[in-house]
mmCIF file of C-alpha atoms in Angstrom:
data_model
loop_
_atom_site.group_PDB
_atom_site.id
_atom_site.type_symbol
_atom_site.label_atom_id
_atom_site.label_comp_id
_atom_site.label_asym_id
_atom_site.label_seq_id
_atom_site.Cartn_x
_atom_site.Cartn_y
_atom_site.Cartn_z
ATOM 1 C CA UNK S 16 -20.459 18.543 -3.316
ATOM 2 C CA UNK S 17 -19.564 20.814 -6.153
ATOM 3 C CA UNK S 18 -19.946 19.753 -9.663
ATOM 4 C CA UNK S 19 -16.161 19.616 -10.094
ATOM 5 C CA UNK S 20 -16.046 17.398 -6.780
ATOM 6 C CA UNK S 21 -18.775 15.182 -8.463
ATOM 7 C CA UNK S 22 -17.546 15.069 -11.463
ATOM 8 C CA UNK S 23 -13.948 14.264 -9.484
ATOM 9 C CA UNK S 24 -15.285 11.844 -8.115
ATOM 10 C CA UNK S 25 -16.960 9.763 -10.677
ATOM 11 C CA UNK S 26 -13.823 10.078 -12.863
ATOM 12 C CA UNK S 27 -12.009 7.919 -9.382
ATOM 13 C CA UNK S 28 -14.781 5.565 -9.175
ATOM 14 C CA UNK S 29 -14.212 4.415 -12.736
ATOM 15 C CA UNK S 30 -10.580 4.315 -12.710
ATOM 16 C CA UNK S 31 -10.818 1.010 -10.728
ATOM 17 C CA UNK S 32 -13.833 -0.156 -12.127
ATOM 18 C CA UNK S 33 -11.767 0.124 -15.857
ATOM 19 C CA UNK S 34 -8.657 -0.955 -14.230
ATOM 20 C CA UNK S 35 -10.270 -4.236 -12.917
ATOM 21 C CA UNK S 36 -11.892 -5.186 -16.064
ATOM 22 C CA UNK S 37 -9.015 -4.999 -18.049
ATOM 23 C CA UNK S 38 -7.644 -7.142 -15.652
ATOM 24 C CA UNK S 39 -9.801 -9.823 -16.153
ATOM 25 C CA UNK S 40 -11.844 -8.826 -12.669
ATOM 26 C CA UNK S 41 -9.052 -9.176 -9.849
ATOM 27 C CA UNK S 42 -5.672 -7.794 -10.086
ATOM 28 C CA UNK S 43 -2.205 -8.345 -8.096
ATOM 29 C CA UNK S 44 -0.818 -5.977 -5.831
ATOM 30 C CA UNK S 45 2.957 -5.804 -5.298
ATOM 31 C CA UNK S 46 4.681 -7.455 -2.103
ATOM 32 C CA UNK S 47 7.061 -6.437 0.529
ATOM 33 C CA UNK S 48 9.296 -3.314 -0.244
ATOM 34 C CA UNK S 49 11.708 -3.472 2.871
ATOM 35 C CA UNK S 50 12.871 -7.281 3.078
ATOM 36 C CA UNK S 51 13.378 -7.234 -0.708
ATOM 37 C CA UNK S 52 15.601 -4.123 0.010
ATOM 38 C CA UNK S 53 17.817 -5.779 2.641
ATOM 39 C CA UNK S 54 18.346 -8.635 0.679
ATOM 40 C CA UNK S 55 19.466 -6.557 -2.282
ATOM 41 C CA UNK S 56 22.042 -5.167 1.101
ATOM 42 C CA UNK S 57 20.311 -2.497 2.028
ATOM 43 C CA UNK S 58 20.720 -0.995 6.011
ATOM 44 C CA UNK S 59 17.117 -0.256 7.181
ATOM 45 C CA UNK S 60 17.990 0.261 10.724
ATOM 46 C CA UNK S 61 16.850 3.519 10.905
ATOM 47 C CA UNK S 62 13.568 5.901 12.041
ATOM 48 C CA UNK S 63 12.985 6.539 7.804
ATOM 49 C CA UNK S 64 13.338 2.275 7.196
ATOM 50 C CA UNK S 65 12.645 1.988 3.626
ATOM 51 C CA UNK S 66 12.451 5.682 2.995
ATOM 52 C CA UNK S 67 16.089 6.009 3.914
ATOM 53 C CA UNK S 68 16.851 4.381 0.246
ATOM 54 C CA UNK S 69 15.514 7.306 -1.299
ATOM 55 C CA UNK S 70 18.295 8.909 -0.355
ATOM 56 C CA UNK S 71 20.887 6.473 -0.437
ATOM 57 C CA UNK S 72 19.987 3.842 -2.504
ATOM 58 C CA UNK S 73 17.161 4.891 -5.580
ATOM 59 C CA UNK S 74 18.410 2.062 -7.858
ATOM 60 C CA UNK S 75 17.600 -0.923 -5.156
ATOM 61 C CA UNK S 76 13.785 0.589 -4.816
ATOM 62 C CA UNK S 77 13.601 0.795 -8.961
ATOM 63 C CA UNK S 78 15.304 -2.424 -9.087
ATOM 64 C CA UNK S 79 12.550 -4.049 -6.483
ATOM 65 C CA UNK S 80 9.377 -2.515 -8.492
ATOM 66 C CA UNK S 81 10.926 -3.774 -11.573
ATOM 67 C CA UNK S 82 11.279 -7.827 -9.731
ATOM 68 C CA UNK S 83 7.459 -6.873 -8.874
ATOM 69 C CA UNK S 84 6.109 -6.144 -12.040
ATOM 70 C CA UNK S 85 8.300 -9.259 -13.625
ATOM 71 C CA UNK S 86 6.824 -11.269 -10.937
ATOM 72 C CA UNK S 87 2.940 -10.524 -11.998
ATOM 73 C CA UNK S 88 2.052 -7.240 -10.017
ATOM 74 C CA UNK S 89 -0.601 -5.079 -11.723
ATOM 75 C CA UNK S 90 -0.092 -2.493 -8.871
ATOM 76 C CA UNK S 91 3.356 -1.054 -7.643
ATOM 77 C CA UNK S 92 3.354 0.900 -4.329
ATOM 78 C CA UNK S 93 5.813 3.578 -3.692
ATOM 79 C CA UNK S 94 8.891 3.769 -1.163
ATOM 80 C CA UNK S 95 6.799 6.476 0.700
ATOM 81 C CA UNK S 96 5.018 4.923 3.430
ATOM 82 C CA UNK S 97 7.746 5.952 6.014
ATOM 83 C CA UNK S 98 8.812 9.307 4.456
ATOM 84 C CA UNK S 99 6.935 11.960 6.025
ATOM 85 C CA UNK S 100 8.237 16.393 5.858
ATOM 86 C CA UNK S 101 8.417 15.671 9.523
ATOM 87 C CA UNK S 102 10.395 12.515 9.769
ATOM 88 C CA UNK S 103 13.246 14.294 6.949
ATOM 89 C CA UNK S 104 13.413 17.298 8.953
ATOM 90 C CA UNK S 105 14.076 14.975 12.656
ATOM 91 C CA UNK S 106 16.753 13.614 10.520
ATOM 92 C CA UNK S 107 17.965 17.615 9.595
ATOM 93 C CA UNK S 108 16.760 17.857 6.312
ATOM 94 C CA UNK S 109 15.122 20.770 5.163
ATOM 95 C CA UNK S 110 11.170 20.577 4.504
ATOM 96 C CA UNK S 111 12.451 21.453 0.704
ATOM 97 C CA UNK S 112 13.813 17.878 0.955
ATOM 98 C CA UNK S 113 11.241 15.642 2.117
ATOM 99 C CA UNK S 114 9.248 17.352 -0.711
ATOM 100 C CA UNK S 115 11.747 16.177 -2.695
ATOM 101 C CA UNK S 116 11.909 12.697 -1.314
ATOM 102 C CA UNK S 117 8.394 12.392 -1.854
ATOM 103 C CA UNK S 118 8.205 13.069 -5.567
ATOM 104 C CA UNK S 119 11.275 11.097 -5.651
ATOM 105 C CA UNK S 120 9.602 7.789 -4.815
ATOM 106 C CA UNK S 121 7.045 8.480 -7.230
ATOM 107 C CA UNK S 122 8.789 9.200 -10.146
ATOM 108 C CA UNK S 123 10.880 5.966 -9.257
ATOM 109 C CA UNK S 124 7.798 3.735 -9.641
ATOM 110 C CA UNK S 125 6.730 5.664 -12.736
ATOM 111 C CA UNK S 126 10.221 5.426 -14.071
ATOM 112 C CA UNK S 127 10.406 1.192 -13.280
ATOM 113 C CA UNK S 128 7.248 0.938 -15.189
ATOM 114 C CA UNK S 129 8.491 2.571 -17.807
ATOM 115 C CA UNK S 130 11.399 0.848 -18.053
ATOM 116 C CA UNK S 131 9.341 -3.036 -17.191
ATOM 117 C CA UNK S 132 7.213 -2.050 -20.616
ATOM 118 C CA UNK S 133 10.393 -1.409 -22.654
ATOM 119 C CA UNK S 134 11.297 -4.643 -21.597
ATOM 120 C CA UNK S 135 7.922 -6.100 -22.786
ATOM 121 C CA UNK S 136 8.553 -4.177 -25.866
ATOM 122 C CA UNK S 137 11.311 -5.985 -26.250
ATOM 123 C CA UNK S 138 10.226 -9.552 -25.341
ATOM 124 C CA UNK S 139 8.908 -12.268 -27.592
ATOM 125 C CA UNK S 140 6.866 -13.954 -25.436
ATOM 126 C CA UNK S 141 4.727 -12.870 -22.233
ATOM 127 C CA UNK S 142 6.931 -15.586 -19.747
ATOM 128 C CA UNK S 143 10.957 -15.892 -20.251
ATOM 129 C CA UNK S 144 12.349 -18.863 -19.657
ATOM 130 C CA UNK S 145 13.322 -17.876 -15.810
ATOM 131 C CA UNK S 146 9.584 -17.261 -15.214
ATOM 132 C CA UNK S 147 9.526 -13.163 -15.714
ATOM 133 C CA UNK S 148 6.449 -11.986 -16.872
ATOM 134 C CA UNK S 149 6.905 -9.858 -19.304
ATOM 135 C CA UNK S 150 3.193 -8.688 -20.813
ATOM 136 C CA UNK S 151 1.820 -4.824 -21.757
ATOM 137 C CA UNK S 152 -0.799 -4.679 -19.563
ATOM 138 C CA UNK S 153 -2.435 -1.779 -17.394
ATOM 139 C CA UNK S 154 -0.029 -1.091 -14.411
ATOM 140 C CA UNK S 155 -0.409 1.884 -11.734
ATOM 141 C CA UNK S 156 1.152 3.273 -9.010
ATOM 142 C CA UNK S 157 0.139 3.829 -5.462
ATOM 143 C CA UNK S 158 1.601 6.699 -3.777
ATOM 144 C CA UNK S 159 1.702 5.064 0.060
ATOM 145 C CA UNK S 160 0.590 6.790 2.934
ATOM 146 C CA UNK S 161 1.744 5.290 6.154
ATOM 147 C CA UNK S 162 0.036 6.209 9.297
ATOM 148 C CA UNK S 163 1.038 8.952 11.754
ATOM 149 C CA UNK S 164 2.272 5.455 13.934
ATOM 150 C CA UNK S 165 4.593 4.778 11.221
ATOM 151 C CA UNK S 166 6.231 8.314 11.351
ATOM 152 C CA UNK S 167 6.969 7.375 15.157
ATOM 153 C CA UNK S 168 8.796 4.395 14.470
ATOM 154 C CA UNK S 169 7.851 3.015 17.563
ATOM 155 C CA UNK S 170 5.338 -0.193 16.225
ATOM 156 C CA UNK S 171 2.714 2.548 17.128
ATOM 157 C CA UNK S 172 0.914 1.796 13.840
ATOM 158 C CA UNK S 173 0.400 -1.673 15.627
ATOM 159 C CA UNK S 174 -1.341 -0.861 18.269
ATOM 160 C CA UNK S 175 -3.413 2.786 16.886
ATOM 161 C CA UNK S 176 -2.447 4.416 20.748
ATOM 162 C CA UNK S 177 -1.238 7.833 19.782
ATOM 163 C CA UNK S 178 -2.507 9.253 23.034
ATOM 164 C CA UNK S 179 -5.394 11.698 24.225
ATOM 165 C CA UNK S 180 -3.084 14.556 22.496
ATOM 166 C CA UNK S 181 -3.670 13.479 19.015
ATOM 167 C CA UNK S 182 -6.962 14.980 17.438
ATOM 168 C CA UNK S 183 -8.202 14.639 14.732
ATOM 169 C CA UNK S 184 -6.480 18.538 13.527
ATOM 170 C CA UNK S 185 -3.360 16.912 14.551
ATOM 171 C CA UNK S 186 -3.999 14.249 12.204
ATOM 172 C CA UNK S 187 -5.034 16.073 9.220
ATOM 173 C CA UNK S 188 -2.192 18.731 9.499
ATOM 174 C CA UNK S 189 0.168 15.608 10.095
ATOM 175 C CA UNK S 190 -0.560 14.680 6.744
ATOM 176 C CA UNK S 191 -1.949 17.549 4.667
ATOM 177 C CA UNK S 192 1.610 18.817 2.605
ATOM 178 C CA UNK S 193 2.892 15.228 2.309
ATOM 179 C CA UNK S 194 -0.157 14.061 0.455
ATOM 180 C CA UNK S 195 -0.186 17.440 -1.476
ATOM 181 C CA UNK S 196 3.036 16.588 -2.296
ATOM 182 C CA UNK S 197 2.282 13.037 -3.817
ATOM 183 C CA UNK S 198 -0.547 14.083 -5.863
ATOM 184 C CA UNK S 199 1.536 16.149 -7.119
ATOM 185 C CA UNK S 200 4.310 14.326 -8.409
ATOM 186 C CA UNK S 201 1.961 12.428 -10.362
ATOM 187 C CA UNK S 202 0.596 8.690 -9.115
ATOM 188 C CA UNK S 203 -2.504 7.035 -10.387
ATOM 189 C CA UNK S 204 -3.639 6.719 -6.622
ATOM 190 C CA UNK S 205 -2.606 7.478 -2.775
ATOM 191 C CA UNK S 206 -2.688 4.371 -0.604
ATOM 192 C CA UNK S 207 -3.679 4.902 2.751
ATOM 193 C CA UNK S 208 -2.035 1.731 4.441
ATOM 194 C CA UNK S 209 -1.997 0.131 7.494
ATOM 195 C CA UNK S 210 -4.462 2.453 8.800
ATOM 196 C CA UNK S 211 -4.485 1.567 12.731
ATOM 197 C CA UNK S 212 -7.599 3.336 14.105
ATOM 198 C CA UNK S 213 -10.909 5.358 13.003
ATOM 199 C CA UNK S 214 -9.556 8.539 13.929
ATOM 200 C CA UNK S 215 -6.685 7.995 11.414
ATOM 201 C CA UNK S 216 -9.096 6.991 8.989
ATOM 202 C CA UNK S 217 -11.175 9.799 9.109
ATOM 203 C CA UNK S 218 -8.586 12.464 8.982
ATOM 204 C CA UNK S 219 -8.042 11.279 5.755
ATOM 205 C CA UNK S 220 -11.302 11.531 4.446
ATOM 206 C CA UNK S 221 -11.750 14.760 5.534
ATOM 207 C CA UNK S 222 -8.403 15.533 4.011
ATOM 208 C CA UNK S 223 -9.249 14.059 0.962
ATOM 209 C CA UNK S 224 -12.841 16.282 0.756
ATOM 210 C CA UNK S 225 -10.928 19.539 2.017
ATOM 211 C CA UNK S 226 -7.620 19.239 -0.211
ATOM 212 C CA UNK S 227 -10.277 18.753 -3.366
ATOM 213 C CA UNK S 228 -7.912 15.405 -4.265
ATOM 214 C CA UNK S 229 -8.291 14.252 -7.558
ATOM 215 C CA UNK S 230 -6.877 11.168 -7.847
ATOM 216 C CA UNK S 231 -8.336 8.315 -6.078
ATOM 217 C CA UNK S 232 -7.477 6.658 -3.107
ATOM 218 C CA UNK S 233 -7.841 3.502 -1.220
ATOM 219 C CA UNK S 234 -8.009 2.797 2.647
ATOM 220 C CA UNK S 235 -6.372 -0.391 4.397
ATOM 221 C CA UNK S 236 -6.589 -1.147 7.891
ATOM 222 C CA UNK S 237 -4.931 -3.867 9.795
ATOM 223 C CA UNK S 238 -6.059 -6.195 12.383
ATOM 224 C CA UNK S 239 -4.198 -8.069 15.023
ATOM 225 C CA UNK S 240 -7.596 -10.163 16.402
ATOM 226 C CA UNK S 241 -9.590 -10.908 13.173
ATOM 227 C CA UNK S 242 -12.133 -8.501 14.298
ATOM 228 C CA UNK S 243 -11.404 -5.443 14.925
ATOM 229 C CA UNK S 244 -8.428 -3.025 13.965
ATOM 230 C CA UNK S 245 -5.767 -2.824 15.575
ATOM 231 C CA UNK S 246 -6.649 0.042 18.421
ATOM 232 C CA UNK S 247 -9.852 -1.859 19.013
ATOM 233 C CA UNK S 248 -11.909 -0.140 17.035
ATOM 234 C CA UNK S 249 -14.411 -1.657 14.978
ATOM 235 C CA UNK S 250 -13.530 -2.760 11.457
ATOM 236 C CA UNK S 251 -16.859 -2.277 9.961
ATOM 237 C CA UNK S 252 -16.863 1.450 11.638
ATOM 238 C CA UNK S 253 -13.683 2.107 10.005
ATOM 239 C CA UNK S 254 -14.668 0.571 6.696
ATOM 240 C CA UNK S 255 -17.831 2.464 6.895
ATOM 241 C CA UNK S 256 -16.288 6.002 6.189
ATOM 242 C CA UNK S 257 -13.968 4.563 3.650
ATOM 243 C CA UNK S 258 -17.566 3.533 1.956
ATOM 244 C CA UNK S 259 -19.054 7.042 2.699
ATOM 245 C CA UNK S 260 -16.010 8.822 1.402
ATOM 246 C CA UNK S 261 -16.529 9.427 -2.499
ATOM 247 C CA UNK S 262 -12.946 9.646 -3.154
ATOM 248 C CA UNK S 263 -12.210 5.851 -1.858
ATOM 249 C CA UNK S 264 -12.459 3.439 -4.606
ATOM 250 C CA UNK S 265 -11.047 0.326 -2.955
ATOM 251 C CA UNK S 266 -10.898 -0.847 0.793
ATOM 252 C CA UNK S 267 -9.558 -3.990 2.883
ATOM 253 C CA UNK S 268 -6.855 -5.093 4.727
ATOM 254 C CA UNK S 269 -3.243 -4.996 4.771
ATOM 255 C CA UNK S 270 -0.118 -6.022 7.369
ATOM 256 C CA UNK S 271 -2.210 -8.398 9.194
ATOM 257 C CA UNK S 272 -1.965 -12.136 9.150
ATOM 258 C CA UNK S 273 -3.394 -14.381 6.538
ATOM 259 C CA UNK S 274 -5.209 -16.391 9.247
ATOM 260 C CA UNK S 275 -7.851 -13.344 9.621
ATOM 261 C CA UNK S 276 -8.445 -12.771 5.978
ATOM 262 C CA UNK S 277 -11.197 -14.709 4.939
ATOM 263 C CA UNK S 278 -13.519 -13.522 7.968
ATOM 264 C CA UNK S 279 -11.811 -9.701 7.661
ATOM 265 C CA UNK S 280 -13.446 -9.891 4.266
ATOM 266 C CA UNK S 281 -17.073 -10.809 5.075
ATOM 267 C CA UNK S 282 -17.164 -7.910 7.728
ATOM 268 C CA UNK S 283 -15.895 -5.125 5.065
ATOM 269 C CA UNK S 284 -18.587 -6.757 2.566
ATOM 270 C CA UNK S 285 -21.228 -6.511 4.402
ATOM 271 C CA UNK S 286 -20.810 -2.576 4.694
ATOM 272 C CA UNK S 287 -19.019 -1.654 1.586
ATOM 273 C CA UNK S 288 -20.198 -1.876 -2.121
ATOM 274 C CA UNK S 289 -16.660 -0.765 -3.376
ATOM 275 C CA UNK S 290 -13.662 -3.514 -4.540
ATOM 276 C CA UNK S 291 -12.266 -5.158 -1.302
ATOM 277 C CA UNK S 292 -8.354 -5.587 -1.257
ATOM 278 C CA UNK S 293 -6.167 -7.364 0.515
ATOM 279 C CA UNK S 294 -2.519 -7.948 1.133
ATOM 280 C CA UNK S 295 -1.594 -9.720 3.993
ATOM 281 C CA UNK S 296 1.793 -9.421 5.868
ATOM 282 C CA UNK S 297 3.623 -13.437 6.129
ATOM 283 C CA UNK S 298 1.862 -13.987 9.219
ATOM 284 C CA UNK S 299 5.708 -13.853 11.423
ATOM 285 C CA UNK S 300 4.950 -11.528 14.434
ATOM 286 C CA UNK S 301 7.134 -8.350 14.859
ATOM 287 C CA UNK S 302 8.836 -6.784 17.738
ATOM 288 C CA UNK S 303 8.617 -3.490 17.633
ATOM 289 C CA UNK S 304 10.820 -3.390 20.814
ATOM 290 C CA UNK S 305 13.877 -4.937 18.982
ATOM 291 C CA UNK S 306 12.527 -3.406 15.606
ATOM 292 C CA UNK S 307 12.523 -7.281 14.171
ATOM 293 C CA UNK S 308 10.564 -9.984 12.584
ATOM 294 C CA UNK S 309 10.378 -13.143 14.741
ATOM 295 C CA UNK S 310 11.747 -15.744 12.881
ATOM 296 C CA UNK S 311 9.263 -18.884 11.820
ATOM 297 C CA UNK S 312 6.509 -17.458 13.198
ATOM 298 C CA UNK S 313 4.790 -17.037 9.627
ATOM 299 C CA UNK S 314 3.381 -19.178 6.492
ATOM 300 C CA UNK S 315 5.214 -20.172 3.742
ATOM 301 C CA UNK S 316 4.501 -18.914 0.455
ATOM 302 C CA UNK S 317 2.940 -22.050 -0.527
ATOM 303 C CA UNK S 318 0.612 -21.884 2.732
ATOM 304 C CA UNK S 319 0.100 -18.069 1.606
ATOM 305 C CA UNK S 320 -1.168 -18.898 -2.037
ATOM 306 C CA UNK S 321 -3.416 -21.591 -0.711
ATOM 307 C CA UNK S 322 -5.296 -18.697 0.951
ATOM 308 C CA UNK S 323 -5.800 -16.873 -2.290
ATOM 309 C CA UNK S 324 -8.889 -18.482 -3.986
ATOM 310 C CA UNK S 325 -10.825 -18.588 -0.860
ATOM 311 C CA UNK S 326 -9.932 -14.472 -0.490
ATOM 312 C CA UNK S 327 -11.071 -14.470 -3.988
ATOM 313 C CA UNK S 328 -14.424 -16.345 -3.535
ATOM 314 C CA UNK S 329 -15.412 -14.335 -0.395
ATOM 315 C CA UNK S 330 -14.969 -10.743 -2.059
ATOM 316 C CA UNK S 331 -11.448 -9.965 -2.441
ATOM 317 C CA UNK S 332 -10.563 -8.051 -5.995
ATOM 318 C CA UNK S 333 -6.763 -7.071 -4.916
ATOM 319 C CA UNK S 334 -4.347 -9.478 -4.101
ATOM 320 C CA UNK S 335 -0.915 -8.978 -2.725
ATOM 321 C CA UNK S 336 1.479 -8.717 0.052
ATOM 322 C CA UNK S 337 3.004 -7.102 2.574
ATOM 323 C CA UNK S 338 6.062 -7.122 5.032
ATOM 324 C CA UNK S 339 7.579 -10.833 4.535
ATOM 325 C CA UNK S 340 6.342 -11.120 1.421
ATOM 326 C CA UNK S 341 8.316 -11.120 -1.834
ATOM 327 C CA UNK S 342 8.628 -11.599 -5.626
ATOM 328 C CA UNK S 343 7.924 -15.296 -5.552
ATOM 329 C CA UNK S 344 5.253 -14.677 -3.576
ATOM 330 C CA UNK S 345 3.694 -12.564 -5.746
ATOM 331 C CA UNK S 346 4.557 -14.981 -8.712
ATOM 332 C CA UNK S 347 2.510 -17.503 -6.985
ATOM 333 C CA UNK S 348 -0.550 -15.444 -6.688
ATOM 334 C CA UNK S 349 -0.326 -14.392 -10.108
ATOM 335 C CA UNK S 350 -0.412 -18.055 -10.597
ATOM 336 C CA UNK S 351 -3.035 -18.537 -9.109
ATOM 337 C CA UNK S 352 -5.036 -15.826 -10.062
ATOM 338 C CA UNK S 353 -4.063 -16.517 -14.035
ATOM 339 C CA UNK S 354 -7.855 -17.662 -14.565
ATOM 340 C CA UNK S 355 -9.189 -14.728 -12.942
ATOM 341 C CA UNK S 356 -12.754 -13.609 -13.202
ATOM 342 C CA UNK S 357 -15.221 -10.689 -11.148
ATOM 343 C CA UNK S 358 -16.134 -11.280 -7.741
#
């Protein structure tokens, strides 16, 4: 590694070792971007799901970070993790226009913090009355990353089976210009979520080592047994070049059910020495042959936050949620979390 690479690298490490301390030692990631958008009305029925509000509907995604950051979350994730160059242009868009897309959903996110500590600014107290939080405190942005399975929109990025023709080349050129692209338009970190396989997972740390990235990056996989991820590879291999990869400052779980957590969390810790994090999906189990969440197949939120202090105790730094999830959700781990101290 270079000396700029090192020195690149060291400067990532810290940003979530400072981040976390000025937390308090565990900090809240953000909840589910799509359901909060249909509720606000928005039509998701489509191959870009939430990335199709980037170009219809901006205000809804600012309007969603905004409840997020009201409701507690230190981290905000961006609208990207559908929007892909590829997946603009099947829709006839110009590559000119996914680029644009991209930097869109990043400079919405920047622009909703902005506008969440004007608010604060503005605020005499840290709760309102309706239970906004409303206190200056550290907040970034994660420029998602969904998985090549995700760009299919055909639930591939639950099951990690992208066939024999996918190689690792494929992989990395898959994703090369988008994540360009991000880093570019200026986020504190790319998310790699819902990472369904090690071949996925190590595309992007080659990527991340070729590209000379240098803004950090975290990796989350998902698991549909507990053990392994969800293509059947092993968790602990996966995690294992997230650890190796200097660039990754922060690893765990994501879209996966809050039943596997606690365990999930013990197998990452036992080969990782970075910040685990972890934000499970509601636990409901989606068709991805009728593109829909199966109704009362989850937790509730209550059930959810019960789960929180035991994540905590067995490693977990990040908190959140994922599809399912939402602002009150969110609220409630902030709750819980409000005495928070280092793993």
């Amino acid at each position: 590694m270079g000396q700029q690479s090192a020195e690149s690298a060291s400067s990532s490490s810290s940003l979530m070792t400072d981040f976390l301390r000025q937390a308090g030692g565990g900090a809240v990631i953000d909840g589910g971007l799509a359901t909060e958008l249909e509720s606000h009305g928005a039509d998701l029925n489509d191959p870009l799901w939430s990335a199709k509000c980037l170009l219809s509907s901006p205000h809804l995604i600012h309007r969603v970070h905004l409840d997020y950051l009201e409701a507690g979350a230190d981290i905000i994730i961006t609208a990207s993790y559908q929007a892909t160059i590829q997946g603009f242009e099947a829709k006839g868009f110009p590559k000119e226009k996914g680029e644009t897309m991209l930097k869109k959903s990043v400079e919405i996110a920047c622009e909703a913090r902005d506008t969440y500590y004007e608010r604060c600014s503005e605020s005499s107290c840290d709760v309102t009355g309706d239970g906004k939080i409303l206190k200056h405190r550290p907040i970034l942005v994660a420029a998602s990353v969904g998985s090549y399975g995700a760009y299919l929109a055909d639930g591939s990025e639950y099951s990690g089976n992208y066939g024999d023709a996918i190689t690792l080349e494929t992989l990395k050129d898959f994703h090369r210009r988008r994540v360009q692209v991000l880093v570019e338009s200026g986020p504190d970190l790319i998310a790699f979520e819902t990472v369904p396989n090690k071949l996925e997972a190590q595309a992007y740390a080659e990527l991340l080592e070729e590209e000379d990235i240098r803004i950090p990056a975290w990796f989350s996989f998902n698991s549909k047994d507990g053990n392994n991820v969800v293509s059947g590879d092993s968790l602990v291999e996966c995690a294992s070049i997230a650890e190796s990869c200097k660039k990754v400052v922060a690893v765990g779980i994501n879209c996966t059910p809050p039943r596997f957590i606690h365990g999930l969390i013990l197998a990452i810790k036992k080969v990782t020495t970075k910040p685990i994090l972890i934000y499970p999906n509601s636990g409901e189990f989606y068709d991805a042959t009728i593109k829909e969440w199966v109704q009362n197949t989850g937790v509730s939120d209550e059930d959810f936050v019960s789960y929180v202090n035991n994540w905590r105790k067995a490693g977990a730094s990040l908190v959140g949620g994922c599809c399912r999830t939402t602002p009150n959700t969110i609220r409630a781990i902030c709750r819980t979390m409000s005495n928070r101290s280092p793993v």
